[in-house]
Structure formats: C-alpha cells, structure tokens
PDB file of C-alpha atoms in Angstrom:
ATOM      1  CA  UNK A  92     106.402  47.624  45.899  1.00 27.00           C
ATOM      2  CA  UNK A  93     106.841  48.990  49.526  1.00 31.00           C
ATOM      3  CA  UNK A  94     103.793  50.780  51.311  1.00 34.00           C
ATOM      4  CA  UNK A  95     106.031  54.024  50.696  1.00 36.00           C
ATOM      5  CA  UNK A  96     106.420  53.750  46.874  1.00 36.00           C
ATOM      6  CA  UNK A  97     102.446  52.748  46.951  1.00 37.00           C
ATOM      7  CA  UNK A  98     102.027  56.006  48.937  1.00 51.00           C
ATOM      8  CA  UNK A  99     103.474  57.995  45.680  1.00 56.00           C
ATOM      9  CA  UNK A 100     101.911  56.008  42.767  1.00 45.00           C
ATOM     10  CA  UNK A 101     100.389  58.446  40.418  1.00 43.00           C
ATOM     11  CA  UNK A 102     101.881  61.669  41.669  1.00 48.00           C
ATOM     12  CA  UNK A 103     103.655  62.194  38.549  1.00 54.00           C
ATOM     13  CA  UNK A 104     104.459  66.531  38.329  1.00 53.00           C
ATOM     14  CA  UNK A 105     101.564  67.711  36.271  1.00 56.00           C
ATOM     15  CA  UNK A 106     102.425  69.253  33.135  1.00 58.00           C
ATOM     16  CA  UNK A 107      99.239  70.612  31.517  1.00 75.00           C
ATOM     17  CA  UNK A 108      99.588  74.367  30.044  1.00 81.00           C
ATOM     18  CA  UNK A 109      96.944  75.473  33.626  1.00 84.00           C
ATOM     19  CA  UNK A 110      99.730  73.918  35.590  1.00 84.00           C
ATOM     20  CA  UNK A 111     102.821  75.443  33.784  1.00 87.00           C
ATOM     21  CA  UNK A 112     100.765  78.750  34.430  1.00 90.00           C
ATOM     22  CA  UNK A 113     100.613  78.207  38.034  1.00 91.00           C
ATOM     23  CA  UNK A 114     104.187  77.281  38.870  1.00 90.00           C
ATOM     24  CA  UNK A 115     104.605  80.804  37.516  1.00 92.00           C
ATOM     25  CA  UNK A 116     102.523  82.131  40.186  1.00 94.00           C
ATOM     26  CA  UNK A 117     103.879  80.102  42.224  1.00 93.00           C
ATOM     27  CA  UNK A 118     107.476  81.528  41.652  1.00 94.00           C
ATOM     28  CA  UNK A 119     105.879  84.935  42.492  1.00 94.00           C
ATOM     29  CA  UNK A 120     104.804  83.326  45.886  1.00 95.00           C
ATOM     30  CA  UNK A 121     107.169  81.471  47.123  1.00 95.00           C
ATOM     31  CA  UNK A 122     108.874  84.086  49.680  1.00 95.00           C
ATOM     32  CA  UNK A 123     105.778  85.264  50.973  1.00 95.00           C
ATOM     33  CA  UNK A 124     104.404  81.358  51.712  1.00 94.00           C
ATOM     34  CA  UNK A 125     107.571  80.767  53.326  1.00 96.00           C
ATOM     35  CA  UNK A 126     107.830  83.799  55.003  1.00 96.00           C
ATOM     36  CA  UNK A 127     106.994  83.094  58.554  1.00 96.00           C
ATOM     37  CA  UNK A 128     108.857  79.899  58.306  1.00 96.00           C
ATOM     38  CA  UNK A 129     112.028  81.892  57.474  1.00 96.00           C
ATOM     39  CA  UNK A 130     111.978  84.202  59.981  1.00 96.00           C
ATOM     40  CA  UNK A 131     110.949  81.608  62.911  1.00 95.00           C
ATOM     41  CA  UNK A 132     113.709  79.453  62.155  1.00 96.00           C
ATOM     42  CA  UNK A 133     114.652  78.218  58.343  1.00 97.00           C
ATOM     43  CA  UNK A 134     116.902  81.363  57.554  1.00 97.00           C
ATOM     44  CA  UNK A 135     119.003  80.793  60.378  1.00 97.00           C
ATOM     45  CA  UNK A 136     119.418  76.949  59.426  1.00 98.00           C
ATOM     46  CA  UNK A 137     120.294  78.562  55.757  1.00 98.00           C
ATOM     47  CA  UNK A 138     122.706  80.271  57.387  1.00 98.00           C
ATOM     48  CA  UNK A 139     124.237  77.537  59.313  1.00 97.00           C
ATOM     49  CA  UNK A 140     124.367  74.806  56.362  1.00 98.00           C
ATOM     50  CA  UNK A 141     125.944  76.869  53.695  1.00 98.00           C
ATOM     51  CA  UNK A 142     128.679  78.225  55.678  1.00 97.00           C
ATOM     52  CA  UNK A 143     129.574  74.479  55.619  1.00 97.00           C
ATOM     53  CA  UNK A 144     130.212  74.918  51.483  1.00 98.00           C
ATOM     54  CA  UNK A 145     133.219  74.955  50.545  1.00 98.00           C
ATOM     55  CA  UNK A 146     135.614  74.225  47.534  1.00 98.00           C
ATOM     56  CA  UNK A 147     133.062  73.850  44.244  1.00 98.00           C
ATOM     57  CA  UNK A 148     130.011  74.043  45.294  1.00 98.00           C
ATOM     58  CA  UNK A 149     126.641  72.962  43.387  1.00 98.00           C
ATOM     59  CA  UNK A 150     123.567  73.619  44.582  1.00 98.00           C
ATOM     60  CA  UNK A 151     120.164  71.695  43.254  1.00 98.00           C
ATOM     61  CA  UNK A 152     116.829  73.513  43.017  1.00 98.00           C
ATOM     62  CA  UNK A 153     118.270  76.942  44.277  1.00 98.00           C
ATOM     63  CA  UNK A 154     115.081  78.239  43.323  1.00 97.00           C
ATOM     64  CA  UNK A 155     114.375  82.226  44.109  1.00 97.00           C
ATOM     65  CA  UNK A 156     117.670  82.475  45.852  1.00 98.00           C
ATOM     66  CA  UNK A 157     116.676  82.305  49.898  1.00 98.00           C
ATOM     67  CA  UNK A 158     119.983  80.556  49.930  1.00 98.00           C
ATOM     68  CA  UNK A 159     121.987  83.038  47.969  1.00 98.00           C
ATOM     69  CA  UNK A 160     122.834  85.993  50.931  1.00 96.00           C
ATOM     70  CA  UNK A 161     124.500  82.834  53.229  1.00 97.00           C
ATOM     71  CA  UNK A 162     127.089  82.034  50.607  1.00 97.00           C
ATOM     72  CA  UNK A 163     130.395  82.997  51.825  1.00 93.00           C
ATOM     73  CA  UNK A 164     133.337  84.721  49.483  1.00 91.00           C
ATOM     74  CA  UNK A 165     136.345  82.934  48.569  1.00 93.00           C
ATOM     75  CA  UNK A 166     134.669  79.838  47.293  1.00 97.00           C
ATOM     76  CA  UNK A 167     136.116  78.064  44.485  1.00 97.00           C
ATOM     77  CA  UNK A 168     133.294  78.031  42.414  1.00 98.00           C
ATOM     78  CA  UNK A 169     129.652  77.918  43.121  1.00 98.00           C
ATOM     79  CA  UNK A 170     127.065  76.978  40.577  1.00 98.00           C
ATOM     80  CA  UNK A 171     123.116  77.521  41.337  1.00 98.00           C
ATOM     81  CA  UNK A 172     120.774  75.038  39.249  1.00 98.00           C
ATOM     82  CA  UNK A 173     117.381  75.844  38.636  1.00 98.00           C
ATOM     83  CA  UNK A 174     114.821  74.221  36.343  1.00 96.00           C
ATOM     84  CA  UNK A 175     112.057  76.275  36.457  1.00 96.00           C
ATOM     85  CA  UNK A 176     111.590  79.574  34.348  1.00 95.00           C
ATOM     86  CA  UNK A 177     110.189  81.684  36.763  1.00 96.00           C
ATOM     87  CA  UNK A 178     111.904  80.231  39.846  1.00 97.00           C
ATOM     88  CA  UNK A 179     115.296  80.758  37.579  1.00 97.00           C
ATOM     89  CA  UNK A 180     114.447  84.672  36.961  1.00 97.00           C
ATOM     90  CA  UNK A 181     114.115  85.491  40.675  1.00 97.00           C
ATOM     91  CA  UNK A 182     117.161  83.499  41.420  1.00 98.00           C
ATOM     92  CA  UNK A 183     118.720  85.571  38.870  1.00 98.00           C
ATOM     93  CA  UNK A 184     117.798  89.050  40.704  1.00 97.00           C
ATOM     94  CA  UNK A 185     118.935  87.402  44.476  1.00 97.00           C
ATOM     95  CA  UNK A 186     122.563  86.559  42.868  1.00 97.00           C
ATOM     96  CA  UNK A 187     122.450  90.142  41.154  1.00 97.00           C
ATOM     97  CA  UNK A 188     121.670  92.277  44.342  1.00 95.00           C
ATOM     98  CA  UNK A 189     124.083  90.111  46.352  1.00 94.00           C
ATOM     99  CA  UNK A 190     127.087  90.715  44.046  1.00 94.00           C
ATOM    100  CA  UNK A 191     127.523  86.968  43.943  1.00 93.00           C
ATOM    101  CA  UNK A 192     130.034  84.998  41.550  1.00 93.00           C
ATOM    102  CA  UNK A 193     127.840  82.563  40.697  1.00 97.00           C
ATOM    103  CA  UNK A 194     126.708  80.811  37.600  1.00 97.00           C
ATOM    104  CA  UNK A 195     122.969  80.050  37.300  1.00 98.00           C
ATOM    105  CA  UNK A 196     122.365  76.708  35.472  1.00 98.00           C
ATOM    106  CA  UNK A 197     118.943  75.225  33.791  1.00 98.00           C
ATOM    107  CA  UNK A 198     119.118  71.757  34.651  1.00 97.00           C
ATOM    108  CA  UNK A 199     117.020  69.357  37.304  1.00 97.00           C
ATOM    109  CA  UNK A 200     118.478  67.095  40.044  1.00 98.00           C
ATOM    110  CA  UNK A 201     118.122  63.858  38.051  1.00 98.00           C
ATOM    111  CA  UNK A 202     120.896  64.912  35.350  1.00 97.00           C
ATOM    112  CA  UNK A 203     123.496  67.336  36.417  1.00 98.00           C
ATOM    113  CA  UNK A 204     126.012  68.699  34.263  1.00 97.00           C
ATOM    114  CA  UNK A 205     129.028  68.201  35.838  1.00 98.00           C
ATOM    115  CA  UNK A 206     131.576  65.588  35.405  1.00 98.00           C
ATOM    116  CA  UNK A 207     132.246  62.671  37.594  1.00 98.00           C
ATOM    117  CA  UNK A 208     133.862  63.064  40.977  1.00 98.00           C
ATOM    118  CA  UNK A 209     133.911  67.028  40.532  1.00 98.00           C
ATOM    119  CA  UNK A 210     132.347  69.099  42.994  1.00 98.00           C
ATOM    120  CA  UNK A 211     133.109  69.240  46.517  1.00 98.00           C
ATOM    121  CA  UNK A 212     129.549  70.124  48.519  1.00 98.00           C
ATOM    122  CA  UNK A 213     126.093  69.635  47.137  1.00 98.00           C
ATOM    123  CA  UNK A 214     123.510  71.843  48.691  1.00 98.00           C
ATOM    124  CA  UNK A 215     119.860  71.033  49.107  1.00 98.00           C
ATOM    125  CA  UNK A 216     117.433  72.521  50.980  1.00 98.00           C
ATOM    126  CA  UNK A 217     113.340  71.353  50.848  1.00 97.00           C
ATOM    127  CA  UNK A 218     114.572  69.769  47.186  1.00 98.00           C
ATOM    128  CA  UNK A 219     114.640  66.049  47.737  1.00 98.00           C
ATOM    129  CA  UNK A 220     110.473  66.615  48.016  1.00 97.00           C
ATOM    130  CA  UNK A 221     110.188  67.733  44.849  1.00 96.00           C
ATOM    131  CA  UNK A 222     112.161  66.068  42.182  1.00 97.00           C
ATOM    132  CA  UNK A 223     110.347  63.409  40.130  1.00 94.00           C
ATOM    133  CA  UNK A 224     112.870  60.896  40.648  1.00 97.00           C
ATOM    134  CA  UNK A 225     114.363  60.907  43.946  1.00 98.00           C
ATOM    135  CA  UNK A 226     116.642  58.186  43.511  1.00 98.00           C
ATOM    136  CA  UNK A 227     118.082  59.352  40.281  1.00 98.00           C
ATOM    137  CA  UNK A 228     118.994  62.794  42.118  1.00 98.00           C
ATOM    138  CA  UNK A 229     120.792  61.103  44.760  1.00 98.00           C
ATOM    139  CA  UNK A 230     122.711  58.934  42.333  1.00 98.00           C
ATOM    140  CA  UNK A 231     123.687  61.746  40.403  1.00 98.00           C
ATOM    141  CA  UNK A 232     124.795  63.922  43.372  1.00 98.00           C
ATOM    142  CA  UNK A 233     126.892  60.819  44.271  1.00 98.00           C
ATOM    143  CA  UNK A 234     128.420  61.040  41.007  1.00 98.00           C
ATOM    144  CA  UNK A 235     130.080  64.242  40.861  1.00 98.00           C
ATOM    145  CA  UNK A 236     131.173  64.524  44.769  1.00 98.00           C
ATOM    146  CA  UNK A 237     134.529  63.949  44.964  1.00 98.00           C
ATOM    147  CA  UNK A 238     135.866  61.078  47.566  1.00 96.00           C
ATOM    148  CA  UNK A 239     135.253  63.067  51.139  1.00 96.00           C
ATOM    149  CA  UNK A 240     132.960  65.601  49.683  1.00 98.00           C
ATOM    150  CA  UNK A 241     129.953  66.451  51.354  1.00 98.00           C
ATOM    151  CA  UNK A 242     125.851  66.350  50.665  1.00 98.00           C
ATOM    152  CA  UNK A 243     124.339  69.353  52.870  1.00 98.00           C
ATOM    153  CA  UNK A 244     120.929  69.164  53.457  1.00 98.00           C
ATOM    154  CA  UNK A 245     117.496  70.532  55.164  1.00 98.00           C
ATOM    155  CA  UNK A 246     114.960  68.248  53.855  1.00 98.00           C
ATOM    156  CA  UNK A 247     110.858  67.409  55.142  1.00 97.00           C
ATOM    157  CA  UNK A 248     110.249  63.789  55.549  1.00 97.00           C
ATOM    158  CA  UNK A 249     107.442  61.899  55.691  1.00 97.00           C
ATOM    159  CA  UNK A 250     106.464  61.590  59.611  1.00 96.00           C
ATOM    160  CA  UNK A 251     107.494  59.301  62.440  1.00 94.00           C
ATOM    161  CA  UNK A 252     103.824  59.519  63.633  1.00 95.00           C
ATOM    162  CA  UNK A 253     101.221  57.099  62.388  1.00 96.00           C
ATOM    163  CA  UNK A 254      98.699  59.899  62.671  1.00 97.00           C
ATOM    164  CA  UNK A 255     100.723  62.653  60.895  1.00 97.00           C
ATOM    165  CA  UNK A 256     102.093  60.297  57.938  1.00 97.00           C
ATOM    166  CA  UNK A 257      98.251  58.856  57.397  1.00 97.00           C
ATOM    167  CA  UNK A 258      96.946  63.072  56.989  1.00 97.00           C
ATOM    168  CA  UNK A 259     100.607  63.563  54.663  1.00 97.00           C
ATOM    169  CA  UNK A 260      99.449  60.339  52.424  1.00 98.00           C
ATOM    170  CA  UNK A 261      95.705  61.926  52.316  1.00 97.00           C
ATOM    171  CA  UNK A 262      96.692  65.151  51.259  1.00 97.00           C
ATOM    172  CA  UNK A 263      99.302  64.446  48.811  1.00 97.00           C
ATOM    173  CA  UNK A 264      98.243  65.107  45.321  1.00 95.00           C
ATOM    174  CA  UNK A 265      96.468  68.409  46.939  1.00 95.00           C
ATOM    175  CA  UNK A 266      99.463  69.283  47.887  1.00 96.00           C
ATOM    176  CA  UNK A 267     101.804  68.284  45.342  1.00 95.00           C
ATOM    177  CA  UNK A 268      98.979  70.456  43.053  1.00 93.00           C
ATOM    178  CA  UNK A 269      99.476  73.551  45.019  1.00 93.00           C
ATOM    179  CA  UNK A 270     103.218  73.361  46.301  1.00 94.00           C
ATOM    180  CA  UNK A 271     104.885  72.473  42.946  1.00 92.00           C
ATOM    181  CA  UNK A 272     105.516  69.133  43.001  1.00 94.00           C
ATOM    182  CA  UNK A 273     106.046  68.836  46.831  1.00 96.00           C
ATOM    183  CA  UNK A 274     106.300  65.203  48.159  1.00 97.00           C
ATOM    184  CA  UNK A 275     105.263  65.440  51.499  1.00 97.00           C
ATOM    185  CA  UNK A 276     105.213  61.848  52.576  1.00 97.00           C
ATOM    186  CA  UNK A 277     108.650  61.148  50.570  1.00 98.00           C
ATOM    187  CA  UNK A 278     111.236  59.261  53.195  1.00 97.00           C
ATOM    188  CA  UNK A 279     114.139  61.497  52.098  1.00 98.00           C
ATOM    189  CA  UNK A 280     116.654  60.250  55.044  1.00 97.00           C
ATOM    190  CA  UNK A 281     115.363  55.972  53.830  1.00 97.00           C
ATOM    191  CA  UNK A 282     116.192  57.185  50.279  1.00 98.00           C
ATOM    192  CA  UNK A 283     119.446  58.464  50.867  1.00 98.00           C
ATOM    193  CA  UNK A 284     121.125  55.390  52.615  1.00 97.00           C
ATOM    194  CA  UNK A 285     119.045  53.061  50.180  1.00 97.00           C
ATOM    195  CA  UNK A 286     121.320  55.468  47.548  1.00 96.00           C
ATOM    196  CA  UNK A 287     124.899  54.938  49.304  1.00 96.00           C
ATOM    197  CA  UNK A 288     124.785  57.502  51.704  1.00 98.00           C
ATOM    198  CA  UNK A 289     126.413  57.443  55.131  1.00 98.00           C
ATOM    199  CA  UNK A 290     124.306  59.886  57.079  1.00 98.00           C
ATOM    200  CA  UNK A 291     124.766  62.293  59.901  1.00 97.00           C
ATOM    201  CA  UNK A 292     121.336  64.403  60.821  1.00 97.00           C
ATOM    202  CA  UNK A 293     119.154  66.155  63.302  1.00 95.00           C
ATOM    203  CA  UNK A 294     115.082  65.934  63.542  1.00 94.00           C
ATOM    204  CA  UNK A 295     113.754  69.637  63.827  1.00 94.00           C
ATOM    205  CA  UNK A 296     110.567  71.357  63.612  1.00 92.00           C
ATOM    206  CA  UNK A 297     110.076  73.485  60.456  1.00 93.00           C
ATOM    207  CA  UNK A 298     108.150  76.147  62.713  1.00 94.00           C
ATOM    208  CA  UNK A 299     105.588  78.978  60.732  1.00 94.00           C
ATOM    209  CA  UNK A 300     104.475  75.825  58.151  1.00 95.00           C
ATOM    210  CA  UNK A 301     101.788  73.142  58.086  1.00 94.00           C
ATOM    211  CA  UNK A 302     102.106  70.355  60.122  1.00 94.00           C
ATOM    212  CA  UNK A 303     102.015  67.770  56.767  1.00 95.00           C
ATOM    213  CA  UNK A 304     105.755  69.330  56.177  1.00 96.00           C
ATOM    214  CA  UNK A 305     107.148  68.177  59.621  1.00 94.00           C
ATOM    215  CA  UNK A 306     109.739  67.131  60.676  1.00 96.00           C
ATOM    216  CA  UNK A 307     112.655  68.221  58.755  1.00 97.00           C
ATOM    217  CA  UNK A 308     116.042  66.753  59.144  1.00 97.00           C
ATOM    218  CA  UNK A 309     118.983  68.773  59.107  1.00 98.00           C
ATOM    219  CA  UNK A 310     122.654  67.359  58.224  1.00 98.00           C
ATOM    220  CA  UNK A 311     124.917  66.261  56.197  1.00 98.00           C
ATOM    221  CA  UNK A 312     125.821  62.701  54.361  1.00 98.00           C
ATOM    222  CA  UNK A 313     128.963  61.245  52.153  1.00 98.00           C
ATOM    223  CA  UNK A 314     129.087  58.751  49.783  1.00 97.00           C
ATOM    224  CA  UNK A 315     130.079  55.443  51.444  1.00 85.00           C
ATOM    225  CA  UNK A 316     133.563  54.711  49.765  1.00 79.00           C
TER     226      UNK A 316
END
C-alpha cells in the first residue's frame, strides 16, 4: 500500500440517515460556500474549460449547475450526471433558466451509462475529490471517449508542500464529513496517468477557499492509444 492510499484508509462516504440529511443541506449550500471562490477566479476557469466541449459531451458530478451558463449552443449532445438528490434538483433549475438542451442523468462517475468509445469530451470540475473510487471513474471515462477525445478538468490535489499535505492528511475525515465526500489529499494528476492518461495541465491557486484545497490543476488529458 503506498503512503497515499494509507492517507485514505477508512474514508469510506458516510451513509448513515444524519449524513444523507446533511448532503441535503449541503446541496442548499453549495453556491454560497463557493461563492467567493467563483467570483475571484473559478467562474472564469468554468468559462474557459467548457468552451473546450465539443461534439457529445458528458459531464460527471455536474452538481447544482455552476457549469451549466458556460455551455455553448450547437453541441451535439450534452448530458449532465448527477448522483445526488438534492444536488440533481438544483441542477435541474440551472439547465431550466438557461434554456439548455441537456439531459440530466442519475448515475456516479464509477459506472456511466454510455457505451464504449462514445462521447467526445468528459468534463470534470472539483469531481475527481469526491468519488469513492477514483480509479474506477477514470477507467470508465476512458471507456466511452472516443480515440482523440478529450478529459477536461479543474481538479484540487493533494499538495506539493510537506507542510500543506501533512494539515490536508490531518483534516481529512473532518473534511470529507462536512464537504460531501471531499478528498482533499487525493493525488488526482498521479491517478490519472497511473489510469492511462497522457496529461497536459497548469498548477493554479483556487483563490476565496481554504488552503487544504490548494493547488488545483487545470487541463486537459487523452487516453494514451
């Protein structure tokens, strides 16, 4: 086991009823908790990395819909997943009051339901953090990207700095408690050329949030042929 997998051990998402309760609240928080964030920096990255989509276009974890308003017309189909109830019904109203043609799916990263070699972008923004099973996300998204199609990303990582990483791997499980399901020591960017990836990112500063949920990295990646 490497010190990073060690690092998760027993961070399993909760799933007691008090827990089901608060990712409701939760739901009803999330744009106000990322608020500052947004507006010092993450909508503008939004805006950058989905103008990239094109063709069929999935995103994973599209949660309340933050992405929804960057989403070009003229796509050939775009498809929003969303496991979470309450995340889901706020996604809903963002795709309504844009006037979007999209389809909202319930289904997580780990088992998409798409068929093989498929869709031509992935989307995933602060996603990668959260799913249970990192590795079987990234499989999957390399399973229904078609040869030359794209994996767009803005991800947290766990930190370069000794110090940093040390406070994200003593304040994980209060974190993962309160964020739901956040992995903030998770080595995304590791995971996704350990997965077949070929990689092409920036380090940036996710500006307006706490330190433990720095840096992010910014890019995009293809499946090595």
């Amino acid at each position: 086991m490497t010190e990073t997998a060690a690092n998760e051990t027993g961070t399993e998402t909760p799933t007691s009823a008090s827990y089901s309760a608060w990712l409701r609240v939760f739901a009803v928080l999330y744009d106000p908790v990322l608020w500052i964030g947004e507006v010092a920096g993450m909508r503008r990255r939004r805006r950058a990395l989905v103008a990239e989509a094109c063709g069929r276009v999935v995103e994973i974890g599209a949660g309340t819909g933050l992405n929804v308003k960057h989403y070009r017309d003229g796509l050939d189909d775009l498809v929003l997943t969303e496991p979470e109830p309450g995340m889901r019904r706020k996604l809903a109203g963002a795709v309504s009051r844009r006037g979007l043609a999209a389809r909202i799916v319930d289904s997580p990263a780990e088992s998409l339901p798409f068929t093989d070699a498929s869709v031509d972008t992935v989307v995933s923004t602060l996603v990668l953090c959260t799913v249970d099973n990192p590795e079987r996300a990234l499989r999957e998204i390399a399973r229904i990207l078609r040869p030359g199609g794209r994996l767009l990303f803005i991800e947290h990582v766990r930190a370069r700095s000794r110090f940093l990483a040390a406070c994200q791997d003593t304040l994980l499980r209060p974190w993962r408690g309160f964020a739901g399901g956040c992995v903030c020591n998770r080595p995304t960017l590791e995971l996704m050329r350990a997965n077949g990836f070929t990689v092409t990112a920036d380090d940036q500063v996710w500006r307006g949030m706490p330190a433990i949920v720095r840096p992010l990295i910014v890019g995009s990646a293809t499946v090595h042929p």
